Amino acid sequence: MGNKLDILRDYQVAEEEAAELDSVCAMMGDSTVSHNLLKVYDEKRRSVRNEISNLQNILEAIEAAED
């Protein structure tokens, strides 16, 4: 069961990271520097969202196997 707990913790950490990236992206203004940073943050945010989706799928599969 430790594996499931590890995955759940990774999921929670990724959710927190995604929320922080969303917040940073929302606060950035319209300048060349912020545009470049926003591009980097947006790429990282997409990566984190993909990780969340993958972890969610794994957790759902584990829960289905437990039933």
PDB file with SEQRES, HELIX, SHEET and CRYST1 records, atoms N, CA, C and O in Angstrom:
SEQRES   1 A   67  MET GLY ASN LYS LEU ASP ILE LEU ARG ASP TYR GLN VAL          
SEQRES   2 A   67  ALA GLU GLU GLU ALA ALA GLU LEU ASP SER VAL CYS ALA          
SEQRES   3 A   67  MET MET GLY ASP SER THR VAL SER HIS ASN LEU LEU LYS          
SEQRES   4 A   67  VAL TYR ASP GLU LYS ARG ARG SER VAL ARG ASN GLU ILE          
SEQRES   5 A   67  SER ASN LEU GLN ASN ILE LEU GLU ALA ILE GLU ALA ALA          
SEQRES   6 A   67  GLU ASP                                                      
HELIX    1 AA1 GLY A    2  MET A   27  1                                  26    
HELIX    2 AA2 THR A   32  GLU A   66  1                                  35    
CRYST1    1.000    1.000    1.000  90.00  90.00  90.00 P 1           1          
ATOM      1  N   MET A   1       0.816  -1.195   0.000  1.00  0.00           N  
ATOM      2  CA  MET A   1       0.000   0.000   0.000  1.00  0.00           C  
ATOM      3  C   MET A   1       0.861   1.260   0.000  1.00  0.00           C  
ATOM      4  O   MET A   1       0.382   2.343  -0.335  1.00  0.00           O  
ATOM      5  N   GLY A   2       2.131   1.119   0.376  1.00  0.00           N  
ATOM      6  CA  GLY A   2       3.028   2.263   0.374  1.00  0.00           C  
ATOM      7  C   GLY A   2       3.134   2.897  -0.995  1.00  0.00           C  
ATOM      8  O   GLY A   2       3.281   4.113  -1.111  1.00  0.00           O  
ATOM      9  N   ASN A   3       3.060   2.082  -2.033  1.00  0.00           N  
ATOM     10  CA  ASN A   3       3.132   2.585  -3.388  1.00  0.00           C  
ATOM     11  C   ASN A   3       1.987   3.553  -3.676  1.00  0.00           C  
ATOM     12  O   ASN A   3       2.198   4.617  -4.258  1.00  0.00           O  
ATOM     13  N   LYS A   4       0.793   3.184  -3.273  1.00  0.00           N  
ATOM     14  CA  LYS A   4      -0.374   4.044  -3.484  1.00  0.00           C  
ATOM     15  C   LYS A   4      -0.204   5.354  -2.724  1.00  0.00           C  
ATOM     16  O   LYS A   4      -0.534   6.419  -3.246  1.00  0.00           O  
ATOM     17  N   LEU A   5       0.303   5.289  -1.509  1.00  0.00           N  
ATOM     18  CA  LEU A   5       0.506   6.493  -0.716  1.00  0.00           C  
ATOM     19  C   LEU A   5       1.553   7.405  -1.349  1.00  0.00           C  
ATOM     20  O   LEU A   5       1.413   8.628  -1.329  1.00  0.00           O  
ATOM     21  N   ASP A   6       2.599   6.806  -1.908  1.00  0.00           N  
ATOM     22  CA  ASP A   6       3.619   7.597  -2.605  1.00  0.00           C  
ATOM     23  C   ASP A   6       3.020   8.306  -3.813  1.00  0.00           C  
ATOM     24  O   ASP A   6       3.287   9.485  -4.044  1.00  0.00           O  
ATOM     25  N   ILE A   7       2.220   7.595  -4.568  1.00  0.00           N  
ATOM     26  CA  ILE A   7       1.587   8.169  -5.757  1.00  0.00           C  
ATOM     27  C   ILE A   7       0.616   9.269  -5.354  1.00  0.00           C  
ATOM     28  O   ILE A   7       0.561  10.317  -5.997  1.00  0.00           O  
ATOM     29  N   LEU A   8      -0.145   9.039  -4.299  1.00  0.00           N  
ATOM     30  CA  LEU A   8      -1.083  10.045  -3.811  1.00  0.00           C  
ATOM     31  C   LEU A   8      -0.339  11.300  -3.369  1.00  0.00           C  
ATOM     32  O   LEU A   8      -0.786  12.412  -3.649  1.00  0.00           O  
ATOM     33  N   ARG A   9       0.783  11.137  -2.686  1.00  0.00           N  
ATOM     34  CA  ARG A   9       1.583  12.290  -2.259  1.00  0.00           C  
ATOM     35  C   ARG A   9       2.142  13.026  -3.475  1.00  0.00           C  
ATOM     36  O   ARG A   9       2.121  14.256  -3.512  1.00  0.00           O  
ATOM     37  N   ASP A  10       2.640  12.293  -4.464  1.00  0.00           N  
ATOM     38  CA  ASP A  10       3.136  12.921  -5.702  1.00  0.00           C  
ATOM     39  C   ASP A  10       2.024  13.713  -6.377  1.00  0.00           C  
ATOM     40  O   ASP A  10       2.260  14.803  -6.899  1.00  0.00           O  
ATOM     41  N   TYR A  11       0.825  13.170  -6.366  1.00  0.00           N  
ATOM     42  CA  TYR A  11      -0.342  13.832  -6.957  1.00  0.00           C  
ATOM     43  C   TYR A  11      -0.623  15.147  -6.219  1.00  0.00           C  
ATOM     44  O   TYR A  11      -0.857  16.179  -6.846  1.00  0.00           O  
ATOM     45  N   GLN A  12      -0.599  15.099  -4.895  1.00  0.00           N  
ATOM     46  CA  GLN A  12      -0.865  16.297  -4.100  1.00  0.00           C  
ATOM     47  C   GLN A  12       0.194  17.365  -4.334  1.00  0.00           C  
ATOM     48  O   GLN A  12      -0.127  18.548  -4.445  1.00  0.00           O  
ATOM     49  N   VAL A  13       1.446  16.952  -4.407  1.00  0.00           N  
ATOM     50  CA  VAL A  13       2.542  17.894  -4.661  1.00  0.00           C  
ATOM     51  C   VAL A  13       2.375  18.521  -6.049  1.00  0.00           C  
ATOM     52  O   VAL A  13       2.566  19.727  -6.207  1.00  0.00           O  
ATOM     53  N   ALA A  14       2.026  17.725  -7.043  1.00  0.00           N  
ATOM     54  CA  ALA A  14       1.830  18.234  -8.396  1.00  0.00           C  
ATOM     55  C   ALA A  14       0.657  19.206  -8.438  1.00  0.00           C  
ATOM     56  O   ALA A  14       0.728  20.219  -9.134  1.00  0.00           O  
ATOM     57  N   GLU A  15      -0.420  18.922  -7.710  1.00  0.00           N  
ATOM     58  CA  GLU A  15      -1.573  19.834  -7.644  1.00  0.00           C  
ATOM     59  C   GLU A  15      -1.152  21.179  -7.052  1.00  0.00           C  
ATOM     60  O   GLU A  15      -1.540  22.231  -7.560  1.00  0.00           O  
ATOM     61  N   GLU A  16      -0.357  21.144  -5.977  1.00  0.00           N  
ATOM     62  CA  GLU A  16       0.123  22.371  -5.351  1.00  0.00           C  
ATOM     63  C   GLU A  16       1.011  23.164  -6.312  1.00  0.00           C  
ATOM     64  O   GLU A  16       0.910  24.388  -6.399  1.00  0.00           O  
ATOM     65  N   GLU A  17       1.876  22.452  -7.026  1.00  0.00           N  
ATOM     66  CA  GLU A  17       2.765  23.106  -7.984  1.00  0.00           C  
ATOM     67  C   GLU A  17       1.966  23.736  -9.119  1.00  0.00           C  
ATOM     68  O   GLU A  17       2.269  24.848  -9.554  1.00  0.00           O  
ATOM     69  N   ALA A  18       0.952  23.030  -9.596  1.00  0.00           N  
ATOM     70  CA  ALA A  18       0.120  23.566 -10.667  1.00  0.00           C  
ATOM     71  C   ALA A  18      -0.621  24.823 -10.204  1.00  0.00           C  
ATOM     72  O   ALA A  18      -0.724  25.789 -10.960  1.00  0.00           O  
ATOM     73  N   ALA A  19      -1.129  24.820  -8.990  1.00  0.00           N  
ATOM     74  CA  ALA A  19      -1.825  25.990  -8.454  1.00  0.00           C  
ATOM     75  C   ALA A  19      -0.878  27.183  -8.354  1.00  0.00           C  
ATOM     76  O   ALA A  19      -1.260  28.312  -8.663  1.00  0.00           O  
ATOM     77  N   GLU A  20       0.352  26.932  -7.924  1.00  0.00           N  
ATOM     78  CA  GLU A  20       1.341  28.002  -7.829  1.00  0.00           C  
ATOM     79  C   GLU A  20       1.681  28.551  -9.214  1.00  0.00           C  
ATOM     80  O   GLU A  20       1.779  29.764  -9.396  1.00  0.00           O  
ATOM     81  N   LEU A  21       1.861  27.658 -10.188  1.00  0.00           N  
ATOM     82  CA  LEU A  21       2.151  28.104 -11.558  1.00  0.00           C  
ATOM     83  C   LEU A  21       0.985  28.887 -12.138  1.00  0.00           C  
ATOM     84  O   LEU A  21       1.197  29.879 -12.834  1.00  0.00           O  
ATOM     85  N   ASP A  22      -0.237  28.461 -11.865  1.00  0.00           N  
ATOM     86  CA  ASP A  22      -1.420  29.205 -12.320  1.00  0.00           C  
ATOM     87  C   ASP A  22      -1.414  30.616 -11.747  1.00  0.00           C  
ATOM     88  O   ASP A  22      -1.707  31.583 -12.449  1.00  0.00           O  
ATOM     89  N   SER A  23      -1.080  30.722 -10.469  1.00  0.00           N  
ATOM     90  CA  SER A  23      -1.051  32.014  -9.792  1.00  0.00           C  
ATOM     91  C   SER A  23       0.005  32.932 -10.392  1.00  0.00           C  
ATOM     92  O   SER A  23      -0.259  34.107 -10.644  1.00  0.00           O  
ATOM     93  N   VAL A  24       1.198  32.398 -10.619  1.00  0.00           N  
ATOM     94  CA  VAL A  24       2.284  33.194 -11.193  1.00  0.00           C  
ATOM     95  C   VAL A  24       1.909  33.665 -12.592  1.00  0.00           C  
ATOM     96  O   VAL A  24       2.133  34.825 -12.939  1.00  0.00           O  
ATOM     97  N   CYS A  25       1.341  32.773 -13.396  1.00  0.00           N  
ATOM     98  CA  CYS A  25       0.958  33.133 -14.758  1.00  0.00           C  
ATOM     99  C   CYS A  25      -0.107  34.231 -14.747  1.00  0.00           C  
ATOM    100  O   CYS A  25      -0.087  35.115 -15.603  1.00  0.00           O  
ATOM    101  N   ALA A  26      -1.023  34.187 -13.803  1.00  0.00           N  
ATOM    102  CA  ALA A  26      -2.084  35.184 -13.717  1.00  0.00           C  
ATOM    103  C   ALA A  26      -1.545  36.551 -13.303  1.00  0.00           C  
ATOM    104  O   ALA A  26      -2.122  37.574 -13.671  1.00  0.00           O  
ATOM    105  N   MET A  27      -0.449  36.587 -12.546  1.00  0.00           N  
ATOM    106  CA  MET A  27       0.104  37.850 -12.045  1.00  0.00           C  
ATOM    107  C   MET A  27       1.020  38.551 -13.044  1.00  0.00           C  
ATOM    108  O   MET A  27       1.301  39.740 -12.887  1.00  0.00           O  
ATOM    109  N   MET A  28       1.485  37.850 -14.053  1.00  0.00           N  
ATOM    110  CA  MET A  28       2.444  38.444 -14.992  1.00  0.00           C  
ATOM    111  C   MET A  28       1.764  39.490 -15.869  1.00  0.00           C  
ATOM    112  O   MET A  28       0.622  39.320 -16.296  1.00  0.00           O  
ATOM    113  N   GLY A  29       2.484  40.565 -16.125  1.00  0.00           N  
ATOM    114  CA  GLY A  29       1.974  41.637 -16.977  1.00  0.00           C  
ATOM    115  C   GLY A  29       2.361  41.420 -18.428  1.00  0.00           C  
ATOM    116  O   GLY A  29       2.828  40.348 -18.812  1.00  0.00           O  
ATOM    117  N   ASP A  30       2.155  42.466 -19.232  1.00  0.00           N  
ATOM    118  CA  ASP A  30       2.463  42.395 -20.661  1.00  0.00           C  
ATOM    119  C   ASP A  30       3.759  43.130 -20.976  1.00  0.00           C  
ATOM    120  O   ASP A  30       3.750  44.326 -21.267  1.00  0.00           O  
ATOM    121  N   SER A  31       4.860  42.413 -20.918  1.00  0.00           N  
ATOM    122  CA  SER A  31       6.144  42.946 -21.349  1.00  0.00           C  
ATOM    123  C   SER A  31       6.881  41.804 -22.032  1.00  0.00           C  
ATOM    124  O   SER A  31       6.474  40.646 -21.941  1.00  0.00           O  
ATOM    125  N   THR A  32       7.959  42.135 -22.710  1.00  0.00           N  
ATOM    126  CA  THR A  32       8.726  41.106 -23.406  1.00  0.00           C  
ATOM    127  C   THR A  32       9.271  40.077 -22.422  1.00  0.00           C  
ATOM    128  O   THR A  32       9.213  38.873 -22.668  1.00  0.00           O  
ATOM    129  N   VAL A  33       9.794  40.564 -21.316  1.00  0.00           N  
ATOM    130  CA  VAL A  33      10.358  39.661 -20.317  1.00  0.00           C  
ATOM    131  C   VAL A  33       9.257  38.774 -19.744  1.00  0.00           C  
ATOM    132  O   VAL A  33       9.427  37.560 -19.635  1.00  0.00           O  
ATOM    133  N   SER A  34       8.132  39.381 -19.381  1.00  0.00           N  
ATOM    134  CA  SER A  34       7.055  38.576 -18.802  1.00  0.00           C  
ATOM    135  C   SER A  34       6.483  37.612 -19.837  1.00  0.00           C  
ATOM    136  O   SER A  34       6.059  36.511 -19.486  1.00  0.00           O  
ATOM    137  N   HIS A  35       6.468  38.010 -21.094  1.00  0.00           N  
ATOM    138  CA  HIS A  35       5.986  37.117 -22.148  1.00  0.00           C  
ATOM    139  C   HIS A  35       6.868  35.876 -22.236  1.00  0.00           C  
ATOM    140  O   HIS A  35       6.364  34.758 -22.341  1.00  0.00           O  
ATOM    141  N   ASN A  36       8.181  36.074 -22.194  1.00  0.00           N  
ATOM    142  CA  ASN A  36       9.115  34.939 -22.239  1.00  0.00           C  
ATOM    143  C   ASN A  36       8.983  34.066 -20.999  1.00  0.00           C  
ATOM    144  O   ASN A  36       8.994  32.839 -21.094  1.00  0.00           O  
ATOM    145  N   LEU A  37       8.859  34.695 -19.842  1.00  0.00           N  
ATOM    146  CA  LEU A  37       8.666  33.928 -18.606  1.00  0.00           C  
ATOM    147  C   LEU A  37       7.347  33.176 -18.633  1.00  0.00           C  
ATOM    148  O   LEU A  37       7.271  32.020 -18.217  1.00  0.00           O  
ATOM    149  N   LEU A  38       6.319  33.834 -19.121  1.00  0.00           N  
ATOM    150  CA  LEU A  38       5.011  33.205 -19.198  1.00  0.00           C  
ATOM    151  C   LEU A  38       5.064  31.970 -20.097  1.00  0.00           C  
ATOM    152  O   LEU A  38       4.422  30.961 -19.804  1.00  0.00           O  
ATOM    153  N   LYS A  39       5.812  32.045 -21.168  1.00  0.00           N  
ATOM    154  CA  LYS A  39       5.979  30.911 -22.075  1.00  0.00           C  
ATOM    155  C   LYS A  39       6.619  29.726 -21.341  1.00  0.00           C  
ATOM    156  O   LYS A  39       6.181  28.585 -21.488  1.00  0.00           O  
ATOM    157  N   VAL A  40       7.659  30.011 -20.551  1.00  0.00           N  
ATOM    158  CA  VAL A  40       8.350  28.968 -19.790  1.00  0.00           C  
ATOM    159  C   VAL A  40       7.426  28.399 -18.717  1.00  0.00           C  
ATOM    160  O   VAL A  40       7.322  27.182 -18.565  1.00  0.00           O  
ATOM    161  N   TYR A  41       6.759  29.276 -17.976  1.00  0.00           N  
ATOM    162  CA  TYR A  41       5.852  28.819 -16.928  1.00  0.00           C  
ATOM    163  C   TYR A  41       4.690  28.020 -17.513  1.00  0.00           C  
ATOM    164  O   TYR A  41       4.261  27.023 -16.931  1.00  0.00           O  
ATOM    165  N   ASP A  42       4.185  28.458 -18.660  1.00  0.00           N  
ATOM    166  CA  ASP A  42       3.076  27.746 -19.286  1.00  0.00           C  
ATOM    167  C   ASP A  42       3.502  26.337 -19.704  1.00  0.00           C  
ATOM    168  O   ASP A  42       2.740  25.381 -19.556  1.00  0.00           O  
ATOM    169  N   GLU A  43       4.716  26.218 -20.223  1.00  0.00           N  
ATOM    170  CA  GLU A  43       5.240  24.899 -20.593  1.00  0.00           C  
ATOM    171  C   GLU A  43       5.365  24.008 -19.354  1.00  0.00           C  
ATOM    172  O   GLU A  43       4.996  22.834 -19.383  1.00  0.00           O  
ATOM    173  N   LYS A  44       5.885  24.575 -18.280  1.00  0.00           N  
ATOM    174  CA  LYS A  44       6.014  23.826 -17.027  1.00  0.00           C  
ATOM    175  C   LYS A  44       4.632  23.452 -16.489  1.00  0.00           C  
ATOM    176  O   LYS A  44       4.440  22.345 -15.985  1.00  0.00           O  
ATOM    177  N   ARG A  45       3.677  24.366 -16.593  1.00  0.00           N  
ATOM    178  CA  ARG A  45       2.313  24.111 -16.119  1.00  0.00           C  
ATOM    179  C   ARG A  45       1.682  22.965 -16.901  1.00  0.00           C  
ATOM    180  O   ARG A  45       1.026  22.103 -16.316  1.00  0.00           O  
ATOM    181  N   ARG A  46       1.871  22.950 -18.204  1.00  0.00           N  
ATOM    182  CA  ARG A  46       1.349  21.838 -19.025  1.00  0.00           C  
ATOM    183  C   ARG A  46       1.982  20.519 -18.613  1.00  0.00           C  
ATOM    184  O   ARG A  46       1.305  19.493 -18.548  1.00  0.00           O  
ATOM    185  N   SER A  47       3.275  20.546 -18.335  1.00  0.00           N  
ATOM    186  CA  SER A  47       3.984  19.341 -17.900  1.00  0.00           C  
ATOM    187  C   SER A  47       3.423  18.835 -16.570  1.00  0.00           C  
ATOM    188  O   SER A  47       3.206  17.636 -16.397  1.00  0.00           O  
ATOM    189  N   VAL A  48       3.195  19.744 -15.648  1.00  0.00           N  
ATOM    190  CA  VAL A  48       2.656  19.369 -14.343  1.00  0.00           C  
ATOM    191  C   VAL A  48       1.235  18.843 -14.494  1.00  0.00           C  
ATOM    192  O   VAL A  48       0.872  17.857 -13.853  1.00  0.00           O  
ATOM    193  N   ARG A  49       0.433  19.480 -15.324  1.00  0.00           N  
ATOM    194  CA  ARG A  49      -0.946  19.012 -15.553  1.00  0.00           C  
ATOM    195  C   ARG A  49      -0.944  17.603 -16.162  1.00  0.00           C  
ATOM    196  O   ARG A  49      -1.791  16.779 -15.815  1.00  0.00           O  
ATOM    197  N   ASN A  50      -0.007  17.326 -17.058  1.00  0.00           N  
ATOM    198  CA  ASN A  50       0.117  15.972 -17.619  1.00  0.00           C  
ATOM    199  C   ASN A  50       0.504  14.968 -16.535  1.00  0.00           C  
ATOM    200  O   ASN A  50      -0.005  13.847 -16.507  1.00  0.00           O  
ATOM    201  N   GLU A  51       1.405  15.376 -15.646  1.00  0.00           N  
ATOM    202  CA  GLU A  51       1.805  14.509 -14.542  1.00  0.00           C  
ATOM    203  C   GLU A  51       0.609  14.227 -13.630  1.00  0.00           C  
ATOM    204  O   GLU A  51       0.413  13.096 -13.184  1.00  0.00           O  
ATOM    205  N   ILE A  52      -0.179  15.251 -13.359  1.00  0.00           N  
ATOM    206  CA  ILE A  52      -1.379  15.084 -12.534  1.00  0.00           C  
ATOM    207  C   ILE A  52      -2.325  14.085 -13.183  1.00  0.00           C  
ATOM    208  O   ILE A  52      -2.847  13.193 -12.515  1.00  0.00           O  
ATOM    209  N   SER A  53      -2.541  14.232 -14.460  1.00  0.00           N  
ATOM    210  CA  SER A  53      -3.431  13.323 -15.183  1.00  0.00           C  
ATOM    211  C   SER A  53      -2.927  11.887 -15.124  1.00  0.00           C  
ATOM    212  O   SER A  53      -3.699  10.957 -14.890  1.00  0.00           O  
ATOM    213  N   ASN A  54      -1.636  11.715 -15.337  1.00  0.00           N  
ATOM    214  CA  ASN A  54      -1.054  10.366 -15.280  1.00  0.00           C  
ATOM    215  C   ASN A  54      -1.181   9.765 -13.886  1.00  0.00           C  
ATOM    216  O   ASN A  54      -1.539   8.596 -13.739  1.00  0.00           O  
ATOM    217  N   LEU A  55      -0.890  10.560 -12.869  1.00  0.00           N  
ATOM    218  CA  LEU A  55      -0.998  10.065 -11.496  1.00  0.00           C  
ATOM    219  C   LEU A  55      -2.446   9.743 -11.138  1.00  0.00           C  
ATOM    220  O   LEU A  55      -2.719   8.768 -10.438  1.00  0.00           O  
ATOM    221  N   GLN A  56      -3.361  10.562 -11.621  1.00  0.00           N  
ATOM    222  CA  GLN A  56      -4.776  10.305 -11.368  1.00  0.00           C  
ATOM    223  C   GLN A  56      -5.206   8.986 -12.011  1.00  0.00           C  
ATOM    224  O   GLN A  56      -5.952   8.214 -11.409  1.00  0.00           O  
ATOM    225  N   ASN A  57      -4.742   8.732 -13.218  1.00  0.00           N  
ATOM    226  CA  ASN A  57      -5.053   7.464 -13.887  1.00  0.00           C  
ATOM    227  C   ASN A  57      -4.497   6.280 -13.112  1.00  0.00           C  
ATOM    228  O   ASN A  57      -5.160   5.250 -12.983  1.00  0.00           O  
ATOM    229  N   ILE A  58      -3.288   6.423 -12.599  1.00  0.00           N  
ATOM    230  CA  ILE A  58      -2.678   5.347 -11.817  1.00  0.00           C  
ATOM    231  C   ILE A  58      -3.475   5.104 -10.540  1.00  0.00           C  
ATOM    232  O   ILE A  58      -3.753   3.960 -10.181  1.00  0.00           O  
ATOM    233  N   LEU A  59      -3.842   6.195  -9.852  1.00  0.00           N  
ATOM    234  CA  LEU A  59      -4.623   6.052  -8.622  1.00  0.00           C  
ATOM    235  C   LEU A  59      -5.972   5.389  -8.889  1.00  0.00           C  
ATOM    236  O   LEU A  59      -6.414   4.547  -8.108  1.00  0.00           O  
ATOM    237  N   GLU A  60      -6.625   5.763  -9.987  1.00  0.00           N  
ATOM    238  CA  GLU A  60      -7.905   5.147 -10.336  1.00  0.00           C  
ATOM    239  C   GLU A  60      -7.736   3.657 -10.626  1.00  0.00           C  
ATOM    240  O   GLU A  60      -8.580   2.848 -10.241  1.00  0.00           O  
ATOM    241  N   ALA A  61      -6.655   3.298 -11.298  1.00  0.00           N  
ATOM    242  CA  ALA A  61      -6.394   1.882 -11.596  1.00  0.00           C  
ATOM    243  C   ALA A  61      -6.125   1.101 -10.309  1.00  0.00           C  
ATOM    244  O   ALA A  61      -6.589  -0.028 -10.158  1.00  0.00           O  
ATOM    245  N   ILE A  62      -5.383   1.698  -9.395  1.00  0.00           N  
ATOM    246  CA  ILE A  62      -5.115   1.037  -8.118  1.00  0.00           C  
ATOM    247  C   ILE A  62      -6.412   0.836  -7.343  1.00  0.00           C  
ATOM    248  O   ILE A  62      -6.656  -0.239  -6.795  1.00  0.00           O  
ATOM    249  N   GLU A  63      -7.238   1.869  -7.299  1.00  0.00           N  
ATOM    250  CA  GLU A  63      -8.509   1.765  -6.587  1.00  0.00           C  
ATOM    251  C   GLU A  63      -9.427   0.728  -7.220  1.00  0.00           C  
ATOM    252  O   GLU A  63     -10.121  -0.002  -6.512  1.00  0.00           O  
ATOM    253  N   ALA A  64      -9.434   0.659  -8.547  1.00  0.00           N  
ATOM    254  CA  ALA A  64     -10.259  -0.338  -9.233  1.00  0.00           C  
ATOM    255  C   ALA A  64      -9.757  -1.745  -8.929  1.00  0.00           C  
ATOM    256  O   ALA A  64     -10.552  -2.672  -8.772  1.00  0.00           O  
ATOM    257  N   ALA A  65      -8.450  -1.901  -8.846  1.00  0.00           N  
ATOM    258  CA  ALA A  65      -7.879  -3.213  -8.550  1.00  0.00           C  
ATOM    259  C   ALA A  65      -8.161  -3.632  -7.104  1.00  0.00           C  
ATOM    260  O   ALA A  65      -8.243  -4.822  -6.802  1.00  0.00           O  
ATOM    261  N   GLU A  66      -8.308  -2.657  -6.227  1.00  0.00           N  
ATOM    262  CA  GLU A  66      -8.594  -2.953  -4.831  1.00  0.00           C  
ATOM    263  C   GLU A  66     -10.035  -3.402  -4.615  1.00  0.00           C  
ATOM    264  O   GLU A  66     -10.331  -4.095  -3.641  1.00  0.00           O  
ATOM    265  N   ASP A  67     -10.916  -3.016  -5.502  1.00  0.00           N  
ATOM    266  CA  ASP A  67     -12.347  -3.373  -5.365  1.00  0.00           C  
ATOM    267  C   ASP A  67     -12.628  -4.805  -5.680  1.00  0.00           C  
ATOM    268  O   ASP A  67     -13.778  -5.238  -5.606  1.00  0.00           O  
TER     269      ASP A  67                                                      
END                                                                             
